[in-house]
Short mmCIF file of N, CA, C and O in Angstrom, two decimals:
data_model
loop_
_atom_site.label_atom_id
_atom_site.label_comp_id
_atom_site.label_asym_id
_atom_site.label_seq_id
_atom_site.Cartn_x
_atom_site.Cartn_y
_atom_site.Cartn_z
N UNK A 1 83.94 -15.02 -54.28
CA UNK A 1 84.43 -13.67 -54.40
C UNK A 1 84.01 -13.13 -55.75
O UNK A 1 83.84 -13.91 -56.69
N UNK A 2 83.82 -11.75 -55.91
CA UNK A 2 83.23 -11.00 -57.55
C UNK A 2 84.46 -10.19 -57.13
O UNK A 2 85.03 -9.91 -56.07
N UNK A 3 84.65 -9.87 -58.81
CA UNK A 3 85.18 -8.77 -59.29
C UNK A 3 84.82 -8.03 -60.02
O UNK A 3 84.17 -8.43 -60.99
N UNK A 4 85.14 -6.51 -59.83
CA UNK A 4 85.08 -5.53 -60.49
C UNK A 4 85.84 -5.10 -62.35
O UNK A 4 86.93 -4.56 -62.25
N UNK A 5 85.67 -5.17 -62.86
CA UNK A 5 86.31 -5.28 -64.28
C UNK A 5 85.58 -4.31 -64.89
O UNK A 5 84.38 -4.11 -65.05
N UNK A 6 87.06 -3.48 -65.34
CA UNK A 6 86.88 -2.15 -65.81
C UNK A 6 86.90 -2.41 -67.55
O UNK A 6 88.11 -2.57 -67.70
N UNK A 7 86.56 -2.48 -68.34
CA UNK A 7 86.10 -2.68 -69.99
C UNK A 7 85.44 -1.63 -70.39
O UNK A 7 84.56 -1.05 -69.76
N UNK A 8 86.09 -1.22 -72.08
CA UNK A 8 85.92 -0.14 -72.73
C UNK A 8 84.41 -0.64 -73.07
O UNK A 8 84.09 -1.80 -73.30
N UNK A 9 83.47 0.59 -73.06
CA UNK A 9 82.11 0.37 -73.20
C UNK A 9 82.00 -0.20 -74.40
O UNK A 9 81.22 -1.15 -74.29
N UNK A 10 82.40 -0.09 -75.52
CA UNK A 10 82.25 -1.19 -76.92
C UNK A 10 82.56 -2.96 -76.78
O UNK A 10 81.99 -3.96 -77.21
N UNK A 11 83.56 -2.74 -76.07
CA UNK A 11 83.67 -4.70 -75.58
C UNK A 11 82.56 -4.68 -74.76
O UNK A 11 81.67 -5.47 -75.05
N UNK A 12 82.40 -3.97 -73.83
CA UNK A 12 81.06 -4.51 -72.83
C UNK A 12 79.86 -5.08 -73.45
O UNK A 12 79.57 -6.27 -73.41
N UNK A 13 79.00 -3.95 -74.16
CA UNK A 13 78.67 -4.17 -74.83
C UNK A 13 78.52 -5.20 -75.99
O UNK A 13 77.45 -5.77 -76.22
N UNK A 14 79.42 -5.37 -76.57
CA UNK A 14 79.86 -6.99 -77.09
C UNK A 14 79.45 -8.57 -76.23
O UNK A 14 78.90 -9.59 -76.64
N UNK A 15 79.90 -8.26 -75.13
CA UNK A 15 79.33 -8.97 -74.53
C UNK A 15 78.17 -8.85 -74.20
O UNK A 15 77.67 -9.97 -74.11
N UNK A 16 77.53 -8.15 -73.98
CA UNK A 16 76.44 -8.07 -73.37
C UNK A 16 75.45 -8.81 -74.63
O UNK A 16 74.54 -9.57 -74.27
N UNK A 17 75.66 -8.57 -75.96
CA UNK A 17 75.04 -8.72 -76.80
C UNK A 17 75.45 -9.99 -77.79
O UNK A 17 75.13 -10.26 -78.94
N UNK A 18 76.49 -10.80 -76.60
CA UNK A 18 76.52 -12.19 -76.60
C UNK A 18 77.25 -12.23 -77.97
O UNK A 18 77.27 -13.33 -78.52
N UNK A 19 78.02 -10.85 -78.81
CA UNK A 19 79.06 -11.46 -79.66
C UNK A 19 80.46 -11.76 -79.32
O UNK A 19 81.15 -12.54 -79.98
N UNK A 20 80.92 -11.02 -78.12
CA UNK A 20 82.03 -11.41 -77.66
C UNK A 20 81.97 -12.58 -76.58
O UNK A 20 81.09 -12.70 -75.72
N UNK A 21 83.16 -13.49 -76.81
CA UNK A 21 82.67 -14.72 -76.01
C UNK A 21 83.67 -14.91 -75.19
O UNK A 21 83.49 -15.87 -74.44
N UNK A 22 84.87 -14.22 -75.04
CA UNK A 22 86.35 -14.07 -74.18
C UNK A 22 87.08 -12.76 -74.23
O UNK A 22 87.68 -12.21 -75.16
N UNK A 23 86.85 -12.36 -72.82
CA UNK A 23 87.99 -10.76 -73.04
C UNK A 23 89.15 -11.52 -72.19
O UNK A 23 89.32 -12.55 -71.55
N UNK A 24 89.88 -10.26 -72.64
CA UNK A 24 91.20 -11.01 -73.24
C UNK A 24 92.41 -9.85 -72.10
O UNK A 24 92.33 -8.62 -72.24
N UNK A 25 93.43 -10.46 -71.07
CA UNK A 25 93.80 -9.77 -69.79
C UNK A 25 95.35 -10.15 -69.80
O UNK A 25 95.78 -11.30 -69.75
N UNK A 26 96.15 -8.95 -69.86
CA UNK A 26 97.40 -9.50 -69.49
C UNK A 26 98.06 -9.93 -68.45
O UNK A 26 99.16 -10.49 -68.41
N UNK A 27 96.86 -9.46 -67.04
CA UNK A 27 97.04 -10.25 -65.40
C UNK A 27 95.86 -11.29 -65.31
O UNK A 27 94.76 -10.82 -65.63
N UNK A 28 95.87 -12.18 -65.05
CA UNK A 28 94.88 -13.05 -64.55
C UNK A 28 94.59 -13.06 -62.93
O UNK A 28 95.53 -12.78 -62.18
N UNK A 29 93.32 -13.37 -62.40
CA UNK A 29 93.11 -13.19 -61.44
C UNK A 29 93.80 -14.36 -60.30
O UNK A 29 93.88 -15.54 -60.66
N UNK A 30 94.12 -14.09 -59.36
CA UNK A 30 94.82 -15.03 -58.24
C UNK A 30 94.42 -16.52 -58.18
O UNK A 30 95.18 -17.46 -57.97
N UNK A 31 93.13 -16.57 -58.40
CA UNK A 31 92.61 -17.77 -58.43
C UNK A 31 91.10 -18.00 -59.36
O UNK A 31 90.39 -18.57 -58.54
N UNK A 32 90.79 -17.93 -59.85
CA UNK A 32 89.64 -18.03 -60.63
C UNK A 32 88.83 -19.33 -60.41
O UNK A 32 88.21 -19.57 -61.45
N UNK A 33 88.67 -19.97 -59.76
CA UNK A 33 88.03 -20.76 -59.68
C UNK A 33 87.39 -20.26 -58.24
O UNK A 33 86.40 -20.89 -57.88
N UNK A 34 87.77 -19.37 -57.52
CA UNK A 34 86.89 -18.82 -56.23
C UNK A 34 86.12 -17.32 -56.87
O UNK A 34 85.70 -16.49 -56.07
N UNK A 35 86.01 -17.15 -58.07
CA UNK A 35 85.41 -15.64 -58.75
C UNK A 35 83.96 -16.18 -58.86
O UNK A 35 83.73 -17.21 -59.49
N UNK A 36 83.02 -15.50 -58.27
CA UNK A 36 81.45 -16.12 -58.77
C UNK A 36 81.11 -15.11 -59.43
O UNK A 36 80.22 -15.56 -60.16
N UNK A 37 81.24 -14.03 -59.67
CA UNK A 37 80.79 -13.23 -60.67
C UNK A 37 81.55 -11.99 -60.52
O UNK A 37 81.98 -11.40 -59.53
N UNK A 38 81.64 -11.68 -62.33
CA UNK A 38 82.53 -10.52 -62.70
C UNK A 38 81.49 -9.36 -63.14
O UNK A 38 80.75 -9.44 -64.12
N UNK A 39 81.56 -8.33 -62.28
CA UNK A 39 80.80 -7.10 -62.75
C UNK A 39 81.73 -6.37 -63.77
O UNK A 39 82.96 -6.26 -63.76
N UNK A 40 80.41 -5.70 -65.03
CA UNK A 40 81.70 -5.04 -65.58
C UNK A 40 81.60 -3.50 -65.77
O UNK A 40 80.58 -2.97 -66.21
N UNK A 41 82.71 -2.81 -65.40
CA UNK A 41 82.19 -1.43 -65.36
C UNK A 41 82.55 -0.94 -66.52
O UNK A 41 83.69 -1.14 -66.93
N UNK A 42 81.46 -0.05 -67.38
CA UNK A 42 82.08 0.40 -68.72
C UNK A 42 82.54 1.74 -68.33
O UNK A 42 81.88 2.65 -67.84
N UNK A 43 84.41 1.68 -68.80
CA UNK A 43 84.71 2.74 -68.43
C UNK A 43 83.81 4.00 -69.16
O UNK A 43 82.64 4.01 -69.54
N UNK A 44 85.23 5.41 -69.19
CA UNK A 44 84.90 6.37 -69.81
C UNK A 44 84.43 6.08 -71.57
O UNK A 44 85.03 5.50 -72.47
N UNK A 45 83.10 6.76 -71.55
CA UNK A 45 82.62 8.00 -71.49
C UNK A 45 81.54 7.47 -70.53
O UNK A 45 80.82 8.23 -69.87
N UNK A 46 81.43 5.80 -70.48
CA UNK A 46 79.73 5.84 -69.73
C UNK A 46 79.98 5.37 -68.34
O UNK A 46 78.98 5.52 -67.64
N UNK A 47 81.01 4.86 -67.70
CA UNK A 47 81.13 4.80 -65.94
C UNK A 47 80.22 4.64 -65.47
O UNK A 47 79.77 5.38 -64.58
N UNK A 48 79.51 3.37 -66.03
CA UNK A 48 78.61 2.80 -65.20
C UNK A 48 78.76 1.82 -65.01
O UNK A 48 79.53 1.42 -65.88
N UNK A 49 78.34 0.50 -63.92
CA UNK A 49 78.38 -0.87 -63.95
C UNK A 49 77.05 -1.32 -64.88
O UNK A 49 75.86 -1.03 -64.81
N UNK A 50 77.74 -2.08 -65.69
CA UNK A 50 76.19 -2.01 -67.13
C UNK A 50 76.11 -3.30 -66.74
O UNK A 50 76.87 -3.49 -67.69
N UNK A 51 75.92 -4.47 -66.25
CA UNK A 51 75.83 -6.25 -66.48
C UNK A 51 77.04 -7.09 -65.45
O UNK A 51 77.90 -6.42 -64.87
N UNK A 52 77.00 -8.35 -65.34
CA UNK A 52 77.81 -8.80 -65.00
C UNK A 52 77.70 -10.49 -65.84
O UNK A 52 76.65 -10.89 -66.34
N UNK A 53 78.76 -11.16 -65.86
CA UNK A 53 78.57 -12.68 -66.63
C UNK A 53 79.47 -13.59 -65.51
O UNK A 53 79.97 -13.05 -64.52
N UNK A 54 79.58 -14.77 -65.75
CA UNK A 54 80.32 -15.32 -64.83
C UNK A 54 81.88 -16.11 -65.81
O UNK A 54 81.99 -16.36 -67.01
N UNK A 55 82.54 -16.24 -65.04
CA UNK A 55 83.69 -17.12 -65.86
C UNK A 55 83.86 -18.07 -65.96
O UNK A 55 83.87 -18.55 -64.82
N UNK A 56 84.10 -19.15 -67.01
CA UNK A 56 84.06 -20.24 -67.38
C UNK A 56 85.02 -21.18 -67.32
O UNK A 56 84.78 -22.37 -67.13
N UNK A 57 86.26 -20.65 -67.49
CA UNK A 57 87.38 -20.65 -67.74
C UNK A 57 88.75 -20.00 -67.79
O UNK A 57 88.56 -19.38 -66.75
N UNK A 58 89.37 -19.82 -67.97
CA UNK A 58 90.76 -18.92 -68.28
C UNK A 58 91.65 -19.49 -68.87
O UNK A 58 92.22 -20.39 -68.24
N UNK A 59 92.08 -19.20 -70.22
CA UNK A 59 93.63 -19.77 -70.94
C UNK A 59 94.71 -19.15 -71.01
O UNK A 59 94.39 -18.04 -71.44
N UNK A 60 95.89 -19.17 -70.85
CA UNK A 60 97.03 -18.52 -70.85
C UNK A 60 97.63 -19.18 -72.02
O UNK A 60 97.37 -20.36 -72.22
N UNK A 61 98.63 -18.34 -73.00
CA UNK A 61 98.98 -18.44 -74.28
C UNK A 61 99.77 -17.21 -74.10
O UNK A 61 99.82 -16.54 -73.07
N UNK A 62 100.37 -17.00 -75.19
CA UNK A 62 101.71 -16.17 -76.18
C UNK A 62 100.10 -14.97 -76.86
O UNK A 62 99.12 -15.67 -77.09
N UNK A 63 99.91 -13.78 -77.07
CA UNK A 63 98.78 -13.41 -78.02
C UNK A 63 98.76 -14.21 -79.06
O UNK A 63 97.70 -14.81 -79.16
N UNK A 64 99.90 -14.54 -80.23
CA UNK A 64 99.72 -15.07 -81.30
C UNK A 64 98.87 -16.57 -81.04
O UNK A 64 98.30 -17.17 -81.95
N UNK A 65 98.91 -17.04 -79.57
CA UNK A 65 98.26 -18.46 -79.57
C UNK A 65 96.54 -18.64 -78.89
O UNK A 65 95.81 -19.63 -78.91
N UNK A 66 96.26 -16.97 -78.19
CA UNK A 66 95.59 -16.77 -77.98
C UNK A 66 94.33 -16.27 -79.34
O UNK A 66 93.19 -16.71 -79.47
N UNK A 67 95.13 -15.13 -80.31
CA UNK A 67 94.53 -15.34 -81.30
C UNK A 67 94.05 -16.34 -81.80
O UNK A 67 92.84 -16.47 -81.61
N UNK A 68 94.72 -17.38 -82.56
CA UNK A 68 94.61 -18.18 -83.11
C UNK A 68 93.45 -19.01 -82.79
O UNK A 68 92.49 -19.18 -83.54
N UNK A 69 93.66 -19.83 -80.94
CA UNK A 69 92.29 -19.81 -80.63
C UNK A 69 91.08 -19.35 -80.42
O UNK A 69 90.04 -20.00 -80.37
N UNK A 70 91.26 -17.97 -80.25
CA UNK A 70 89.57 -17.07 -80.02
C UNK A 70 89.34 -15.96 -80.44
O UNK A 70 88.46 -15.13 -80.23
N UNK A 71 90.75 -16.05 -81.46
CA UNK A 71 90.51 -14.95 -82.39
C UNK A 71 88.92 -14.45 -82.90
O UNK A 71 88.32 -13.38 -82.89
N UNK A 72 88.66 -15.59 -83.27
CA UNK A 72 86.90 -15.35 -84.07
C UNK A 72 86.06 -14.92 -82.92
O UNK A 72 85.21 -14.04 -83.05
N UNK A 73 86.26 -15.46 -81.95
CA UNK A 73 84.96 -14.88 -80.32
C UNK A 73 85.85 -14.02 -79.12
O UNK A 73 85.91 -14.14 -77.90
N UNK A 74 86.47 -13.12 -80.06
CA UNK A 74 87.36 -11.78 -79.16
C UNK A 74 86.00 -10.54 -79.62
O UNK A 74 85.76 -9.71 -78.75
N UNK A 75 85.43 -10.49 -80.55
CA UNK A 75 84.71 -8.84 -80.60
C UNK A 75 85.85 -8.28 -81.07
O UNK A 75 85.96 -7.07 -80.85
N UNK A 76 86.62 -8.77 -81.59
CA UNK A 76 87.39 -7.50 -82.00
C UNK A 76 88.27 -8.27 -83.65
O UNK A 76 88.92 -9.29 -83.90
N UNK A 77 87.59 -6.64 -84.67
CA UNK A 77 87.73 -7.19 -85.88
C UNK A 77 89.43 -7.25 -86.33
O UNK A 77 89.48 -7.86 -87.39
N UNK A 78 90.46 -6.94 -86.01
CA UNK A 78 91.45 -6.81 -86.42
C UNK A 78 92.68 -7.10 -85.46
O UNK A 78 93.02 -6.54 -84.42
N UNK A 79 93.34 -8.38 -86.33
CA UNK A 79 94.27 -9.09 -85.82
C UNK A 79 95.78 -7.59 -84.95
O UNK A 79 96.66 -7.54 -84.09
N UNK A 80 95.34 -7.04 -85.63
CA UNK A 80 96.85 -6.12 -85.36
C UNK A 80 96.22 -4.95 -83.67
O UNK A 80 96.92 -4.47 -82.77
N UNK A 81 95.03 -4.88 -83.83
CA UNK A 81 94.89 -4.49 -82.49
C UNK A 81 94.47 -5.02 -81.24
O UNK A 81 94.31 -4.42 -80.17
N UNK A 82 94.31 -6.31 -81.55
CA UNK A 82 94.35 -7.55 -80.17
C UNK A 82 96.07 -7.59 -80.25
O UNK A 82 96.52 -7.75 -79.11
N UNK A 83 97.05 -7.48 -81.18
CA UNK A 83 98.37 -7.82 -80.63
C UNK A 83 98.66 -6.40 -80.20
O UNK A 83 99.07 -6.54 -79.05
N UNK A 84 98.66 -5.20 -80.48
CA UNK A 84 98.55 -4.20 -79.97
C UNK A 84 98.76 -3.59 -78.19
O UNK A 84 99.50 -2.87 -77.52
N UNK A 85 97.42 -4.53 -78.02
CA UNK A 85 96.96 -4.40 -76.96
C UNK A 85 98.31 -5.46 -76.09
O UNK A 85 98.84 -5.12 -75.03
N UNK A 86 98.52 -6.31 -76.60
CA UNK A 86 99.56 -7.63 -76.15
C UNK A 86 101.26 -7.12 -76.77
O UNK A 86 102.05 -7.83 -77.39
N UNK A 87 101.38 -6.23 -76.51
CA UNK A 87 102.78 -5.58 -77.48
C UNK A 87 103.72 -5.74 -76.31
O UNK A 87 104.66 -6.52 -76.50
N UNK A 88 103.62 -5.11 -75.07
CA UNK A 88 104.57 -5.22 -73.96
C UNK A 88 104.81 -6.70 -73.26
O UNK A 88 105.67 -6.71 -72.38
N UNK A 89 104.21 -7.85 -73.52
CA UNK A 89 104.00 -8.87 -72.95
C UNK A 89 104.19 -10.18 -73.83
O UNK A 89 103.80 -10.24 -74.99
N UNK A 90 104.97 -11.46 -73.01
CA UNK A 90 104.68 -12.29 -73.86
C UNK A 90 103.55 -13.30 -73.74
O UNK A 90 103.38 -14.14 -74.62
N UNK A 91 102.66 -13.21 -72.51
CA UNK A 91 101.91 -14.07 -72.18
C UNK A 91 100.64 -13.19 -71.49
O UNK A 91 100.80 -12.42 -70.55
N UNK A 92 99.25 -13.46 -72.20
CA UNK A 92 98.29 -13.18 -72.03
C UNK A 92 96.83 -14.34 -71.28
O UNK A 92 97.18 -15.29 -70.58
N UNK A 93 95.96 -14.21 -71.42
CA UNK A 93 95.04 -14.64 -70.45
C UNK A 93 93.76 -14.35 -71.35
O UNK A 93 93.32 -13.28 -71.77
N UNK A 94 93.25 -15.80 -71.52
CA UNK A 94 91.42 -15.51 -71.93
C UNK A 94 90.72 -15.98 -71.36
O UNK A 94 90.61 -17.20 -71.21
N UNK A 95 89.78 -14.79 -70.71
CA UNK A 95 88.37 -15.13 -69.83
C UNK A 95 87.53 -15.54 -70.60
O UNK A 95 87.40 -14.88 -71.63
N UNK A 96 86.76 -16.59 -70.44
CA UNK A 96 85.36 -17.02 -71.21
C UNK A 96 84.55 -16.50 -70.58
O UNK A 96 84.78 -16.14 -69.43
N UNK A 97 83.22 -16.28 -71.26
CA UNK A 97 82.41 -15.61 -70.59
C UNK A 97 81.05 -16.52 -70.87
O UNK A 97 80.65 -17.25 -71.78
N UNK A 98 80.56 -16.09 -69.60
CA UNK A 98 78.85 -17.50 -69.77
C UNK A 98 77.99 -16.20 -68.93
O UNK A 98 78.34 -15.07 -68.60
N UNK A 99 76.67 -17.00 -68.77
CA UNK A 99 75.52 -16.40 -67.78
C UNK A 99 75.48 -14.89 -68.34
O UNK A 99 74.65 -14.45 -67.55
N UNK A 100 75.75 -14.03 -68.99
CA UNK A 100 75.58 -13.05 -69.22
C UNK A 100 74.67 -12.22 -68.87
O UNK A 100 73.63 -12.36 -69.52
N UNK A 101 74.65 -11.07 -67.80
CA UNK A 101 73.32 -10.51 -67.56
C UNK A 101 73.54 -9.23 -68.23
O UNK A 101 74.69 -8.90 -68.50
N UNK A 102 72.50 -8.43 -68.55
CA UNK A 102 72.49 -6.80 -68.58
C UNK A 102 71.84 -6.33 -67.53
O UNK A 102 70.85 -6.87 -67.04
N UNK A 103 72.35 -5.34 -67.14
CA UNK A 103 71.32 -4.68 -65.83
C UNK A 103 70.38 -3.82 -66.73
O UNK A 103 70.68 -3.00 -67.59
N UNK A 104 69.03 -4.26 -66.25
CA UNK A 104 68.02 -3.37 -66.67
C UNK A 104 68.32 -1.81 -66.28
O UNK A 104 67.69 -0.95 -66.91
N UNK A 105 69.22 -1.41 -65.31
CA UNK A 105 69.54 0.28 -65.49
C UNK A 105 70.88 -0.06 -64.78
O UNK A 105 71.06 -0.95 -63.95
N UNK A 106 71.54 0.61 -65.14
CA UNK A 106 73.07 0.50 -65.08
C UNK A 106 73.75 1.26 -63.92
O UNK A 106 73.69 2.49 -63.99
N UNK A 107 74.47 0.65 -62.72
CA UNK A 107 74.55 1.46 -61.73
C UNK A 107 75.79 2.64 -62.06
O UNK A 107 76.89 2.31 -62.49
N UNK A 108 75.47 3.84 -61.80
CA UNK A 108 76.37 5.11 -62.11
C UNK A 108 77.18 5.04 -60.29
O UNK A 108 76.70 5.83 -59.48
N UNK A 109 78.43 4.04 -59.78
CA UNK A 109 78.80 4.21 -58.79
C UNK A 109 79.33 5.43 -58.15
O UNK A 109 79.19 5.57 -56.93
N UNK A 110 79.95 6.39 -58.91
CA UNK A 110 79.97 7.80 -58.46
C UNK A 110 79.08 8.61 -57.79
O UNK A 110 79.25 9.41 -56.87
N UNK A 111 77.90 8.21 -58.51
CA UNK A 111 76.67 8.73 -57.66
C UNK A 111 76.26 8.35 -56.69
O UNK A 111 75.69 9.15 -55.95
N UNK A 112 76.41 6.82 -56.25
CA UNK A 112 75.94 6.40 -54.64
C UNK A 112 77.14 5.80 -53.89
O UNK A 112 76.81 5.41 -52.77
N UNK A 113 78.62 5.58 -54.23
CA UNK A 113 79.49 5.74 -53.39
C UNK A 113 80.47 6.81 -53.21
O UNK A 113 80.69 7.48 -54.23
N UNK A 114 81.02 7.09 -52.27
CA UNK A 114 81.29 8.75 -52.30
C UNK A 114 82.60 8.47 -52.32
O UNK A 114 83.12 9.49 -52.76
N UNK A 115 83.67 7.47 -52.05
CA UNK A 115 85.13 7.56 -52.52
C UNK A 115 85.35 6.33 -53.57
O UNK A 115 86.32 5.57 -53.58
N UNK A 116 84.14 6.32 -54.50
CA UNK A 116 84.36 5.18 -55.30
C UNK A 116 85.57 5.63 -56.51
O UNK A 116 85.67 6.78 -56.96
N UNK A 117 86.66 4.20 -57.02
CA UNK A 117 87.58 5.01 -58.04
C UNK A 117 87.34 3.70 -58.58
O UNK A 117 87.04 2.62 -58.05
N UNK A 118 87.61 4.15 -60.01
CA UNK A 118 87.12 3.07 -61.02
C UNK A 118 88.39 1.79 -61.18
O UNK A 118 89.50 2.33 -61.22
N UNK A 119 88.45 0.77 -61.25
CA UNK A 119 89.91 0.02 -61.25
C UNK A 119 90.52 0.30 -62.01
O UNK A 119 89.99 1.16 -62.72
N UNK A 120 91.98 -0.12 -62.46
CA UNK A 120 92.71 -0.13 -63.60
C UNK A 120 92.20 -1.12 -64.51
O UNK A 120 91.52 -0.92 -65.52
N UNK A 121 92.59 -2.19 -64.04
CA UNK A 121 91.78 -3.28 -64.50
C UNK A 121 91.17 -4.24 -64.29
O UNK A 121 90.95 -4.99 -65.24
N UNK A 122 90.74 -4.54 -63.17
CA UNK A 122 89.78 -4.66 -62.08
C UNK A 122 90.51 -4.73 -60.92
O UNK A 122 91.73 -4.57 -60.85
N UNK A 123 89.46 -5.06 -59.65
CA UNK A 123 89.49 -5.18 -58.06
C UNK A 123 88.69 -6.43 -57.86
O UNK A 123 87.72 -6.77 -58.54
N UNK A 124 89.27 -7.15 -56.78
CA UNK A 124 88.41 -7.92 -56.39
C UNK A 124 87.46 -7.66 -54.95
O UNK A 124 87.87 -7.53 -53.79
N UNK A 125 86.29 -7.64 -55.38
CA UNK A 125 85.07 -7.26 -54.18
C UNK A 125 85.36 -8.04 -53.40
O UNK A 125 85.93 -9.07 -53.75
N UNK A 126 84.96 -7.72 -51.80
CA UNK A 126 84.70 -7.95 -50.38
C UNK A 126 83.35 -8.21 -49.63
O UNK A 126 83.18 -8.80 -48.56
N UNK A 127 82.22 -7.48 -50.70
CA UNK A 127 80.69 -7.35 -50.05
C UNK A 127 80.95 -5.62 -50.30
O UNK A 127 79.95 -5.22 -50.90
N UNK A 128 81.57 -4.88 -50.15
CA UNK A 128 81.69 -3.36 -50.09
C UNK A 128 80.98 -2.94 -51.34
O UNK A 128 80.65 -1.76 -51.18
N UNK A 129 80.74 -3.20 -52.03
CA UNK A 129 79.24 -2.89 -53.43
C UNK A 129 78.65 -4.00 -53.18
O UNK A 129 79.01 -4.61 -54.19
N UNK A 130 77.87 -4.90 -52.46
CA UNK A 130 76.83 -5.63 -52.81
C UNK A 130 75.76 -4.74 -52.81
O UNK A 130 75.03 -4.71 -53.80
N UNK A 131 75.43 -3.62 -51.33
CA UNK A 131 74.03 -3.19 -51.66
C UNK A 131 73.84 -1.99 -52.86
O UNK A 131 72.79 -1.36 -53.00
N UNK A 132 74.91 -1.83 -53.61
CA UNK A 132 74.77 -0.74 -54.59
C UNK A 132 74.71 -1.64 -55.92
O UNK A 132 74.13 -1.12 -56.87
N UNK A 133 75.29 -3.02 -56.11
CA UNK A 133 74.84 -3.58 -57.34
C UNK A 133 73.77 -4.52 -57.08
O UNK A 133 73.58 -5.20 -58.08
N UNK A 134 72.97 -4.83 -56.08
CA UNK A 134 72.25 -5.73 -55.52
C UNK A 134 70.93 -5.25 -55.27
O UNK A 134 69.90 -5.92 -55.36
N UNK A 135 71.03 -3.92 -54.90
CA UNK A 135 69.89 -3.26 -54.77
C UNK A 135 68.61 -2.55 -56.34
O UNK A 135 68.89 -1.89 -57.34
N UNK A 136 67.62 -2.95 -55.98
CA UNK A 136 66.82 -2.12 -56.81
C UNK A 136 66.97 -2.72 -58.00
O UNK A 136 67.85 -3.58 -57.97
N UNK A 137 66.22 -2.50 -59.45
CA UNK A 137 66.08 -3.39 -60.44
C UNK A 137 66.81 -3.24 -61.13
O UNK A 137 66.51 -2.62 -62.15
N UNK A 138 68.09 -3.71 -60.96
CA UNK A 138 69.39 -3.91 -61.49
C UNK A 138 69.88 -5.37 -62.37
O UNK A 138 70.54 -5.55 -63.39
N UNK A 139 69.38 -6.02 -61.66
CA UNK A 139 70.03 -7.68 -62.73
C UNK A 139 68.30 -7.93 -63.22
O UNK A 139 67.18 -7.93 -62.71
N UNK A 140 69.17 -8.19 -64.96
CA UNK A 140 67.75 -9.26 -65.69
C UNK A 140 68.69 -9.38 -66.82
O UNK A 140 69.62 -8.69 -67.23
N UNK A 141 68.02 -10.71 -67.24
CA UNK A 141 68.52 -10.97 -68.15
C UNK A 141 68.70 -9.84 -69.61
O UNK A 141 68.20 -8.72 -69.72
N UNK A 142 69.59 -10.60 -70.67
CA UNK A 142 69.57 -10.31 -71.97
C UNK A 142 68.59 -10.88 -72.94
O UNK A 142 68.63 -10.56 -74.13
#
């Protein structure tokens, strides 16, 4: 099964450019060990699907224990807005991230699905976008 994962275009990016090495989720997915690949859509301003990587892993922790371990490979320079982000919650979730692709052109899904809505924070796919992220010269490496 893939999922859809909605990420602010600056973390995407991060990843994509292989400095971020775990984004960081206050739901974890149902089962992660049946996820073969996470597409990621960079939300607003650019709403496109830019890359996808696969998951490695997942840790669950307190933020303060999540910091601590991946604080340094989060992409994100400041301790007070990874807890920020973890303010309503006591238990968070870190995706590792491997295989990293960039799509050589980034699919704009608005434009070729006609009731497409962007996730909250992701969906898990069915095949219902394979021929729109599958099609045409879309996956290559970084």
């Amino acid at each position: 099964m893939d999922v859809l994962l909605s990420i602010k275009p600056e973390f995407a990016e991060k990843i994509l450019g292989h400095e971020k090495r775990y984004e960081f989720r206050k739901t974890p997915f149902r089962d992660p060990s049946i996820i073969e690949t996470v597409y990621m859509y960079a939300s607003s301003p650019v709403q496109e699907i830019v890359g996808s990587f696969s998951l490695n892993s997942v840790s669950e922790g307190t933020p303060a224990e999540l910091w601590r371990k991946f604080g340094s490979d989060s992409g994100i320079d400041q301790r007070s807005r990874f807890m920020d982000y973890f303010a309503d919650t006591d238990t968070g979730y870190a995706f590792e991230v491997a295989d990293v692709q960039r799509f050589t052109e980034p699919v704009d899904p608005q434009q070729r699905v006609d009731d497409f809505r962007p996730p909250v924070s992701f969906q898990y796919l069915r095949g219902e976008y394979d021929s729109l992220i599958h099609s045409g010269p879309n996956s290559g490496s970084d």
